[in-house]
Amino acid sequence: MTPADTILELRDIHAGYGRIEALKGISLSVRTGEIVTIIGANGAGKSTTLMTICGIVAATAGEITYQGDRITGVSPDTLPPRGLCQVPEGRRIFPRLTVEENLRMGAFFRKDKEQAARDMEYALSLFPVLQERRRQYGGTLSGGEQQMLAIARALMSRPRLLLLDEPSLGLAPLVVKRIFEIVKKINQEDGVTILLVEQNANLALQLATRAYVMETGNIVMEDSASNLLKNPEIRKAYLGD
Amino acid sequence: MTRGSRKVWLYYALGMVWFLALLWPLLGIREEGLVFAQTFEVWIKVAAGVAVCLGLWQAKQSGRLDFVAKPLGRARDAAQHAAGKAPVWMWIVLATAFALAYPLWTGRYGQDVAISVLVYVCLGLGLNVVVGLCGLLDLGYIAFYGVGAYTYALLSVHVGLSFWLCLPVAALLAAAAGCIIGYPTLRMRGDYLAIVTLGFGEIVRIVLNNWMDLTNGPNGILGIKAPAVWLPDFATGLSFETFYIKRLDILYYVILAITALTIVAVHRLNFSRIGRAWEAIREDETAAELMGVNTFMLKLLAYAMGAVFGGLAGAFFAARMRFVSPESFTFMESAMVLSMVVLGGMGSIPGVILGALALVALPEVFREFQLYRMLAFGGAMTLMMLFRPKGLWPAKRFGQRSEESE
């Protein structure tokens, strides 16, 4: 039975692109306040899972519930107002909008202008480098700065559940460390539940409370992050032992 | 002569041979066969002109023209500095004053050209909302112009409604047409959308051409009334006399007012929350969707808003010509308007105005060379894409972006 504090639950989700089935019956759940991570190799279906949760990729079977409501098949733009927001893979900031305009886009659906302005100051205080580049085009930022901008943009929607897709992709280790610190802070201080998809299994497992392991469209393992870190099979397959 | 400069002249010779090969069949094919004289006459002029330009450029590169170039450069820098200091509103006031005073010192012909330019400015700005801001390539935009024109034409001829009343009606119907066309097509992206809009543009034209009962087909609609104003008639006491505006200088002010409205509206849209969302959709549609933007509704809105300005321009066009026929709304016109937007700079209001000026007014100036219009047009477009791919006046937000102020 589903515990009462489950914020997100996927039950036997199938999804794909055309005839290719990328998800072959995924079930997972996230409880409020957790950091849950999905690890796995390239093409395992991690990003598709997040895109299916957000309704960009349509689920062909199965059910997704968010805060107790069924969200399978709803229009993607109705989810951020309900507190479900994604930082997509490859950052996908708006290159020819300024940093500030990018952040404003995160608060697009919000009617509380003053609160949103305060949230922007808060988001910029989390990433001081963005503060310096406020009026610069998003496309002129470095990769790490763009990742910070993408996270800050998602925070502007005041998420309750934040989906993060490979925030470490192509970034220098120091920058990755900084970003993971911020993610931890968002989780602990602001109470945002986080579902993190990562290829960098080591980092992800150190940050997360629980983890799922995906392989070719299936979830093959589920455990607490600390157990998985000790699991010799996982260490061999994903941690390079 | 250095080796580099010899290479330049070699390229010049090759280029001119290629140009001759291109020009000959274009100009030389006559009833009596392939003639050479006329082609050569044109070719030698172009070749000489390019040679002079090339020579000057080389002299400048080698520094032999420094005695002229340096003071000129200094003067230009000073002028740019002074122009940069003048506030934006001053330029707007100057441009407005020029536009208002224009009919005072031009004749019928000049006014006629200016009216055409302004109609195309409206069309360009409308299309700019769709293409420049929202990033949707629309190849059938002229359909909305046609809807606007036929709305006024039919209402004027059959119902006798006044121009001013028909203006909002034309805008509304064009917006409705935008929604009808947009609803099925906007689910597509990129190239597919362009092809479908091309098809819809043609459908509108062909319907206008074949619906004899309503539109009188290819014969067009005659007897459309000019815009009217009511002037008080003091001779007979307190009655009003209807006065039809047929004078070009007054018509000029009518379209100037419509253009001003369009510019203000597009400017406001551009800097609004909706304008930002349009730009976000242009940049990355999926990311915009993930940020809670209802991309479908916003794209539909962009389509409808673009159509509104096309409809306004169309209604004016019908009132000014007092005749409409389907051949004014061919794909060529869509391509023209799109070229204006691309040439001027996508998403930039002054750019679109400049583009309309360049594509409508310049061919009038060079009327003697009409034969070579398409050739020059193609050449200009190619050069533009090579040297100024962002347009004559690229879009930027005044003083808002740091790399421009630094």
XYZ file of C-alpha atoms in Angstrom:
647
model
C 0.000 0.000 0.000
C 1.147 3.554 -0.679
C 2.372 5.421 2.385
C 0.573 8.700 3.055
C 3.587 10.891 2.458
C 4.245 9.610 -1.066
C 4.553 12.629 -3.337
C 5.109 10.779 -6.611
C 4.303 7.296 -7.672
C 4.754 5.508 -10.997
C 2.907 2.233 -11.507
C 3.947 -0.018 -14.381
C 4.689 2.827 -16.801
C 5.314 1.995 -20.437
C 6.449 4.684 -22.839
C 8.447 5.034 -25.999
C 9.213 6.817 -29.215
C 7.241 5.449 -32.125
C 7.646 1.691 -32.103
C 10.648 1.688 -29.833
C 9.652 1.033 -26.271
C 12.003 2.929 -23.972
C 10.237 2.169 -20.688
C 9.044 -1.377 -20.176
C 6.949 -1.134 -17.052
C 8.569 1.201 -14.543
C 7.326 1.411 -10.968
C 8.852 3.762 -8.477
C 7.817 6.061 -5.668
C 9.218 9.166 -4.020
C 8.295 10.257 -0.507
C 8.091 13.881 0.580
C 11.455 15.299 1.634
C 13.568 12.566 0.082
C 16.366 12.753 -2.420
C 15.843 9.773 -4.698
C 18.230 9.011 -7.496
C 17.919 6.918 -10.620
C 21.269 5.638 -11.852
C 22.061 3.662 -14.945
C 23.982 3.627 -18.173
C 23.331 5.659 -21.302
C 20.056 4.753 -22.960
C 18.663 2.950 -19.919
C 15.544 5.155 -20.041
C 16.349 7.545 -17.191
C 15.627 10.758 -19.062
C 12.571 9.224 -20.698
C 11.259 8.452 -17.217
C 11.496 12.129 -16.250
C 10.009 13.314 -19.545
C 7.127 10.876 -19.087
C 6.467 12.164 -15.575
C 6.285 15.694 -17.022
C 3.960 14.600 -19.815
C 6.339 15.512 -22.661
C 6.589 11.842 -23.634
C 3.177 10.174 -23.442
C 2.843 7.049 -21.304
C 1.278 4.236 -23.327
C 0.281 2.259 -20.246
C 0.428 2.584 -16.494
C -0.382 5.331 -14.049
C 1.475 8.285 -12.523
C 0.147 9.922 -9.369
C 1.455 13.162 -7.932
C 0.297 14.208 -4.460
C -2.442 11.642 -4.736
C -3.793 12.922 -8.073
C -3.499 11.028 -11.315
C -1.343 13.066 -13.706
C -0.950 10.582 -16.551
C -1.858 12.318 -19.795
C -2.315 15.833 -18.407
C -0.910 18.756 -20.350
C 2.752 19.411 -19.366
C 2.189 23.100 -18.663
C -0.254 22.329 -15.826
C 2.435 20.618 -13.734
C 4.764 23.473 -12.705
C 1.844 25.388 -11.117
C 1.252 22.273 -9.002
C 4.835 22.277 -7.808
C 6.327 19.683 -10.150
C 9.201 21.098 -12.159
C 12.056 19.626 -14.163
C 15.600 20.750 -14.911
C 15.987 18.984 -18.254
C 19.048 17.181 -19.515
C 21.496 19.435 -21.314
C 20.199 22.417 -19.284
C 18.054 23.818 -22.111
C 18.129 27.411 -20.955
C 16.859 30.068 -23.376
C 20.094 31.261 -25.050
C 18.830 34.543 -26.467
C 17.050 35.659 -23.328
C 19.005 37.324 -20.544
C 19.703 35.544 -17.265
C 17.003 37.627 -15.627
C 14.501 36.883 -18.384
C 15.312 33.182 -18.096
C 14.483 33.361 -14.396
C 11.286 35.271 -15.131
C 10.278 32.450 -17.466
C 10.540 30.083 -14.504
C 7.891 32.138 -12.744
C 5.809 32.498 -15.912
C 2.580 31.066 -14.520
C 2.802 32.876 -11.182
C 0.488 35.754 -10.407
C 2.235 36.886 -7.191
C 4.678 39.331 -8.769
C 6.233 40.657 -5.557
C 6.821 37.229 -4.098
C 8.323 36.145 -7.423
C 10.681 39.129 -7.355
C 11.827 38.103 -3.867
C 12.268 34.540 -5.090
C 14.468 35.808 -7.889
C 16.715 37.549 -5.366
C 16.852 34.330 -3.366
C 17.690 32.253 -6.453
C 20.418 34.713 -7.405
C 21.806 34.628 -3.862
C 22.163 30.851 -4.176
C 24.262 31.359 -7.306
C 26.181 34.641 -6.903
C 27.811 34.225 -10.307
C 24.394 34.625 -11.931
C 23.900 37.859 -10.036
C 26.953 39.258 -11.833
C 25.632 38.111 -15.190
C 22.027 39.178 -14.711
C 21.757 41.143 -17.926
C 23.834 38.829 -20.068
C 22.356 36.496 -22.658
C 21.922 32.965 -21.325
C 23.831 31.601 -24.304
C 26.991 33.476 -23.314
C 27.304 31.665 -19.977
C 29.702 28.782 -19.390
C 28.349 25.254 -19.036
C 28.418 25.336 -15.250
C 26.760 28.728 -15.135
C 24.072 27.502 -17.515
C 23.407 24.530 -15.240
C 23.092 26.882 -12.285
C 20.744 29.055 -14.316
C 18.631 26.035 -15.236
C 18.310 25.062 -11.559
C 17.616 28.652 -10.504
C 14.983 28.918 -13.249
C 13.228 25.806 -11.968
C 13.362 27.129 -8.399
C 11.476 30.226 -9.571
C 8.407 28.036 -9.920
C 8.567 27.184 -6.176
C 8.669 23.435 -6.746
C 7.688 20.866 -4.155
C 9.197 18.113 -6.271
C 12.176 18.927 -8.444
C 13.266 16.538 -11.188
C 16.957 16.939 -12.002
C 18.304 15.331 -15.164
C 22.088 14.840 -15.177
C 23.160 18.114 -13.583
C 26.807 16.950 -13.722
C 26.815 16.452 -17.503
C 30.010 17.808 -19.023
C 31.034 19.903 -16.035
C 34.316 20.217 -14.160
C 34.456 18.263 -10.857
C 34.667 21.427 -8.760
C 31.576 22.890 -10.414
C 29.719 19.598 -9.992
C 30.591 19.608 -6.288
C 29.259 23.132 -5.910
C 26.022 22.269 -7.717
C 25.461 19.164 -5.604
C 25.955 21.245 -2.466
C 23.243 23.598 -3.642
C 20.932 20.686 -4.435
C 21.460 19.386 -0.913
C 20.741 22.830 0.493
C 17.531 23.158 -1.527
C 16.434 19.804 -0.157
C 17.339 20.385 3.476
C 16.577 24.075 3.949
C 13.716 24.631 1.535
C 12.169 21.206 1.899
C 12.116 20.463 -1.830
C 11.811 16.770 -2.656
C 14.295 15.749 -5.331
C 14.317 13.040 -7.959
C 17.791 12.989 -9.446
C 18.877 11.181 -12.584
C 22.625 10.689 -12.845
C 25.298 8.804 -14.702
C 27.787 9.836 -12.073
C 26.595 7.098 -9.704
C 29.168 7.742 -7.022
C 28.162 11.361 -6.457
C 24.465 10.634 -6.784
C 24.539 7.812 -4.236
C 26.437 9.941 -1.749
C 23.780 12.632 -1.977
C 20.638 10.514 -2.139
C 18.670 8.700 0.519
C 17.313 6.021 -1.825
C 18.164 4.875 -5.297
C 16.803 2.945 -8.266
C 19.038 1.239 -10.804
C 17.799 1.179 -14.391
C 18.835 -1.059 -17.227
C 17.330 -1.011 -20.739
C 13.936 0.282 -19.769
C 13.526 -1.669 -16.549
C 14.225 -0.994 -12.920
C 16.525 -3.796 -11.836
C 17.273 -2.801 -8.253
C 15.955 -0.584 -5.519
C 17.636 0.056 -2.174
C 18.860 2.722 0.202
C 21.745 4.688 -1.256
C 24.165 3.591 1.468
C 23.399 -0.081 0.815
C 23.913 0.336 -2.905
C 27.236 2.058 -2.300
C 28.341 -1.082 -0.461
C 26.835 -3.502 -2.986
C 29.737 -5.201 -4.826
C 27.707 -5.670 -7.997
C 26.881 -1.968 -8.183
C 30.434 -1.020 -7.302
C 31.639 -3.124 -10.193
C 29.085 -1.972 -12.765
C 28.727 1.718 -11.957
C 31.451 2.819 -9.579
C 34.423 1.519 -11.507
C 35.802 -0.936 -8.955
C 51.442 44.032 -56.950
C 51.690 41.499 -54.174
C 50.698 37.879 -54.523
C 47.590 38.421 -52.447
C 46.307 41.217 -54.619
C 46.972 39.203 -57.773
C 44.808 36.448 -56.268
C 41.999 38.937 -55.727
C 42.077 39.953 -59.396
C 42.103 36.320 -60.448
C 38.954 35.744 -58.408
C 37.503 38.868 -59.953
C 38.122 37.559 -63.462
C 36.632 34.165 -62.605
C 33.623 35.825 -60.989
C 32.985 37.995 -64.005
C 33.203 35.055 -66.401
C 30.699 33.223 -64.215
C 28.472 36.294 -64.140
C 28.575 36.549 -67.928
C 27.641 32.890 -68.257
C 24.717 33.562 -65.933
C 23.630 36.780 -67.588
C 23.806 35.710 -71.189
C 20.917 33.237 -71.294
C 18.986 35.537 -68.967
C 19.124 38.550 -71.275
C 20.255 37.160 -74.589
C 17.516 34.708 -75.514
C 15.426 36.408 -78.193
C 13.152 35.349 -81.000
C 16.070 35.632 -83.421
C 18.288 33.383 -81.266
C 20.977 34.021 -78.710
C 22.123 37.646 -79.046
C 25.205 38.948 -77.353
C 25.209 42.745 -77.730
C 22.732 43.650 -75.001
C 24.200 41.224 -72.507
C 27.673 42.581 -73.137
C 26.463 46.151 -72.658
C 25.127 45.347 -69.202
C 27.985 43.057 -68.311
C 30.719 45.562 -69.140
C 29.039 48.176 -66.899
C 28.849 45.775 -63.964
C 32.402 44.552 -64.579
C 33.750 48.117 -64.698
C 31.807 49.069 -61.558
C 33.089 46.091 -59.614
C 36.636 46.714 -60.879
C 36.531 50.304 -59.600
C 35.184 49.166 -56.216
C 37.819 46.450 -55.996
C 40.583 48.887 -56.949
C 39.476 51.364 -54.296
C 39.261 48.601 -51.713
C 42.779 47.425 -52.527
C 44.126 50.961 -52.361
C 42.493 51.322 -48.960
C 43.906 48.017 -47.737
C 47.429 49.008 -48.808
C 47.067 52.370 -47.071
C 47.371 54.547 -50.158
C 44.020 56.172 -49.408
C 44.796 56.953 -45.787
C 44.817 60.678 -46.408
C 41.059 60.475 -47.223
C 40.054 57.479 -45.158
C 41.463 58.654 -41.837
C 39.642 61.999 -41.551
C 36.490 60.300 -42.843
C 36.786 57.575 -40.237
C 37.290 60.151 -37.511
C 34.231 62.084 -38.691
C 32.191 58.873 -38.705
C 33.290 57.931 -35.204
C 32.387 61.398 -33.967
C 28.986 61.224 -35.643
C 28.344 57.788 -34.158
C 29.361 59.005 -30.736
C 27.028 61.993 -31.000
C 24.204 59.780 -32.291
C 24.776 57.313 -29.474
C 24.418 60.074 -26.904
C 21.081 61.311 -28.230
C 18.253 59.582 -26.365
C 16.008 57.136 -28.173
C 12.947 59.357 -27.845
C 14.697 62.050 -29.856
C 15.036 59.695 -32.798
C 11.410 58.703 -32.458
C 10.352 62.370 -32.444
C 12.494 63.052 -35.516
C 11.113 60.035 -37.382
C 7.535 60.967 -36.453
C 8.053 64.569 -37.574
C 9.488 63.346 -40.873
C 6.605 60.923 -41.403
C 4.023 63.613 -40.619
C 5.593 66.233 -42.871
C 6.260 63.832 -45.744
C 3.148 64.549 -47.899
C 3.790 68.313 -47.671
C 6.759 68.186 -49.992
C 6.075 65.134 -52.156
C 3.786 64.627 -55.103
C 1.237 61.928 -55.842
C 3.880 59.438 -56.877
C 5.945 59.855 -53.734
C 2.851 59.520 -51.588
C 1.751 56.431 -53.453
C 5.099 54.748 -52.822
C 5.021 55.804 -49.171
C 1.556 54.270 -48.762
C 2.828 50.983 -50.206
C 5.803 51.065 -47.866
C 3.557 51.626 -44.847
C 1.199 48.805 -45.850
C 4.185 46.489 -46.058
C 5.514 47.769 -42.733
C 2.224 46.679 -41.137
C 2.410 43.305 -42.839
C 6.062 42.882 -41.920
C 5.444 43.749 -38.279
C 2.542 41.318 -38.128
C 4.611 38.530 -39.611
C 7.450 39.526 -37.311
C 5.313 38.506 -34.325
C 4.938 35.030 -35.790
C 8.390 34.509 -37.298
C 10.650 36.836 -35.338
C 9.250 36.482 -31.847
C 7.629 33.073 -31.811
C 9.939 31.440 -34.336
C 7.172 29.883 -36.450
C 8.001 29.965 -40.139
C 4.811 31.060 -41.886
C 4.848 30.953 -45.683
C 1.161 31.719 -46.129
C 0.924 34.947 -44.191
C -0.573 36.866 -47.096
C -3.795 34.878 -46.610
C -4.646 37.094 -43.622
C -4.020 40.188 -45.726
C -6.482 38.720 -48.224
C -9.037 37.955 -45.522
C -8.818 41.565 -44.299
C -9.097 42.988 -47.799
C -12.058 40.809 -48.811
C -13.811 41.465 -45.490
C -13.886 45.173 -46.125
C -14.564 44.771 -49.844
C -17.618 42.552 -49.291
C -19.004 44.514 -46.349
C -18.576 47.768 -48.222
C -20.133 46.614 -51.489
C -22.979 44.452 -50.149
C -23.789 45.961 -46.765
C -22.404 49.454 -47.163
C -20.616 49.477 -43.846
C -18.112 52.264 -43.240
C -14.355 51.681 -43.372
C -13.832 52.542 -39.723
C -16.390 49.993 -38.593
C -14.941 47.364 -40.902
C -11.387 47.868 -39.662
C -11.948 46.035 -36.344
C -14.198 43.511 -38.091
C -11.446 42.749 -40.608
C -8.931 42.400 -37.769
C -11.258 40.038 -35.895
C -12.001 37.898 -38.931
C -8.298 37.701 -39.776
C -7.598 36.621 -36.191
C -10.336 34.003 -36.493
C -8.769 32.805 -39.746
C -5.447 32.672 -37.922
C -6.970 30.426 -35.263
C -8.689 28.219 -37.846
C -5.458 27.769 -39.788
C -3.335 27.583 -36.671
C -5.386 25.044 -34.760
C -4.574 22.046 -36.959
C -1.152 23.214 -38.146
C 0.545 24.420 -34.979
C 0.993 20.889 -33.714
C 3.758 20.609 -36.255
C 7.216 21.971 -35.862
C 9.828 23.521 -38.113
C 9.803 22.580 -41.769
C 6.499 20.734 -41.582
C 4.773 23.843 -40.295
C 6.274 25.937 -43.113
C 4.971 23.542 -45.746
C 1.494 23.364 -44.235
C 1.214 27.166 -43.952
C 2.296 27.416 -47.579
C -0.581 25.098 -48.461
C -3.110 27.030 -46.409
C -2.037 30.315 -47.999
C -2.707 28.832 -51.406
C -6.053 27.396 -50.254
C -7.254 30.862 -49.262
C -6.187 32.325 -52.597
C -7.786 29.512 -54.590
C -11.026 29.776 -52.636
C -11.115 33.521 -53.367
C -10.440 32.723 -57.010
C -13.172 30.109 -57.401
C -16.037 31.125 -55.146
C -17.715 33.079 -57.911
C -20.950 33.851 -56.029
C -19.216 35.511 -53.148
C -15.962 36.928 -54.442
C -16.658 37.307 -58.160
C -13.652 35.072 -58.765
C -10.666 36.316 -60.732
C -12.607 39.392 -61.879
C -12.328 40.798 -58.392
C -14.630 43.164 -56.563
C -15.163 46.656 -57.906
C -16.777 49.685 -56.348
C -15.350 49.488 -52.861
C -15.834 52.750 -51.025
C -12.899 54.811 -49.847
C -12.689 55.608 -46.126
C -15.188 58.291 -45.241
C -15.276 61.096 -42.712
C -18.287 63.104 -41.648
C -17.790 66.809 -41.981
C -20.289 69.251 -40.513
C -22.091 71.121 -43.266
C -22.608 74.670 -42.032
C -24.469 75.901 -45.093
C -27.555 73.834 -44.345
C -27.430 74.209 -40.600
C -26.553 71.265 -38.408
C -26.198 68.342 -40.795
C -23.272 66.155 -41.640
C -21.921 65.489 -45.044
C -20.122 62.258 -45.894
C -16.778 62.954 -47.454
C -14.874 60.098 -49.078
C -11.122 60.283 -48.706
C -9.741 59.802 -52.158
C -6.858 62.211 -51.867
C -3.607 60.361 -51.468
C -2.131 62.685 -48.872
C -5.062 62.073 -46.503
C -5.007 58.331 -47.202
C -1.332 58.490 -46.304
C -2.238 59.768 -42.858
C -4.798 56.980 -42.436
C -2.236 54.255 -43.088
C 0.330 56.186 -41.032
C -2.078 56.022 -38.091
C -2.632 52.282 -38.627
C 1.130 51.742 -38.840
C 1.713 53.778 -35.677
C -0.881 51.658 -33.886
C 0.820 48.505 -35.160
C 4.273 49.669 -34.061
C 3.071 50.583 -30.565
C 1.125 47.325 -30.227
C 4.004 45.136 -31.414
C 6.450 47.007 -29.184
C 4.221 46.508 -26.158
C 3.727 42.836 -26.990
C 7.459 42.379 -27.470
C 8.280 43.567 -23.978
C 5.341 41.952 -22.225
C 5.202 38.685 -20.360
C 3.622 37.117 -23.412
C 6.381 38.426 -25.676
C 8.951 36.811 -23.413
C 7.063 33.537 -23.513
C 7.014 33.725 -27.326
C 10.756 34.186 -27.342
C 11.143 31.271 -24.949
C 9.121 29.093 -27.326
C 11.350 30.224 -30.194
C 14.457 29.336 -28.186
C 13.345 25.949 -26.868
C 9.772 24.815 -27.073
C 10.101 21.805 -24.781
C 11.917 23.810 -22.115
C 9.188 26.459 -22.285
C 6.594 23.750 -21.801
C 8.495 22.425 -18.782
C 8.355 25.940 -17.304
C 4.567 25.867 -17.375
C 4.014 27.711 -20.655
C 0.991 26.502 -22.560
C 2.908 26.504 -25.807
C 0.001 25.573 -28.028
C -2.215 28.422 -26.815
C 0.627 30.917 -27.009
C 1.548 29.866 -30.528
C -2.084 30.200 -31.504
C -2.132 33.647 -29.910
C 0.980 34.651 -31.873
C -0.712 33.469 -35.043
C -3.889 35.380 -34.274
C -2.022 38.557 -33.281
C 0.063 38.429 -36.442
C -3.109 37.930 -38.467
C -4.737 40.972 -36.836
C -2.126 43.321 -38.292
C -2.321 41.587 -41.661
C -6.104 42.034 -41.581
C -5.829 45.746 -40.768
C -3.377 46.264 -43.619
C -5.664 44.271 -45.929
C -8.743 46.355 -45.119
C -6.778 49.505 -45.830
C -5.444 48.036 -49.060
C -8.997 47.350 -50.271
C -10.126 50.848 -49.328
C -7.150 52.467 -50.999
C -7.335 50.498 -54.277
C -11.161 50.377 -54.241
C -10.690 47.071 -56.008
C -9.542 43.643 -54.857
C -8.777 40.489 -56.788
C -7.113 37.215 -55.780
C -3.951 37.954 -57.713
C -2.854 40.441 -55.050
C -2.503 37.583 -52.589
C -0.126 35.174 -54.267
C 2.730 33.268 -52.659
C 5.099 35.870 -54.118
C 3.635 38.423 -51.715
C 4.149 36.116 -48.735
C 7.728 35.655 -49.832
C 8.186 39.421 -50.146
C 6.913 40.078 -46.628
C 9.040 37.269 -45.235
C 12.085 38.687 -47.046
C 11.447 42.061 -45.421
C 11.448 40.496 -41.977
C 14.587 38.465 -42.657
C 16.394 41.303 -44.442
C 15.570 43.839 -41.754
C 16.316 41.604 -38.796
C 13.982 39.092 -37.218
C 12.262 40.350 -34.104
C 13.424 43.931 -34.595
C 10.825 46.657 -35.215
C 13.175 49.239 -36.802
C 14.675 46.389 -38.795
C 11.328 45.416 -40.310
C 10.614 49.068 -41.194
C 14.015 49.282 -42.853
C 13.369 46.002 -44.682
C 10.041 47.253 -46.039
C 11.694 50.486 -47.166
C 14.463 48.584 -48.894
C 12.197 46.135 -50.700
C 9.391 48.517 -51.708
C 11.011 51.917 -52.106
C 14.346 50.919 -53.659
C 12.811 49.129 -56.690
C 10.839 52.331 -57.303
C 14.017 54.399 -57.204
C 15.686 52.088 -59.689
C 12.727 51.763 -61.982
C 14.831 51.923 -65.162
C 16.545 48.708 -64.159
C 13.312 46.841 -63.590
C 14.431 44.015 -65.861
C 17.159 43.054 -63.423
C 15.028 43.398 -60.317
C 14.894 39.741 -59.405
C 18.582 39.322 -60.209
C 19.531 42.217 -57.956
C 17.096 40.953 -55.308
C 18.667 37.506 -55.288
C 22.163 38.955 -55.243
C 21.291 41.293 -52.380
C 19.787 38.455 -50.347
C 22.869 36.287 -50.871
C 25.218 39.083 -49.852
C 23.048 39.853 -46.817
C 23.155 36.273 -45.578
C 26.939 36.268 -46.041
C 27.764 39.572 -44.400
C 24.861 40.469 -42.115
C 22.999 37.249 -41.349
C 21.125 38.838 -38.452
C 19.597 41.517 -40.680
C 20.161 45.196 -41.398
C 19.105 46.238 -37.911
C 19.320 43.205 -35.607
C 16.968 42.936 -32.676
C 18.241 44.016 -29.302
C 16.634 45.316 -26.219
C 17.788 48.840 -25.641
C 20.290 49.040 -22.824
C 19.069 45.829 -21.257
C 21.815 43.496 -22.289
C 25.285 43.911 -21.003
C 27.403 42.942 -23.985
C 25.942 45.912 -25.819
C 26.597 48.455 -23.088
C 30.103 47.302 -22.310
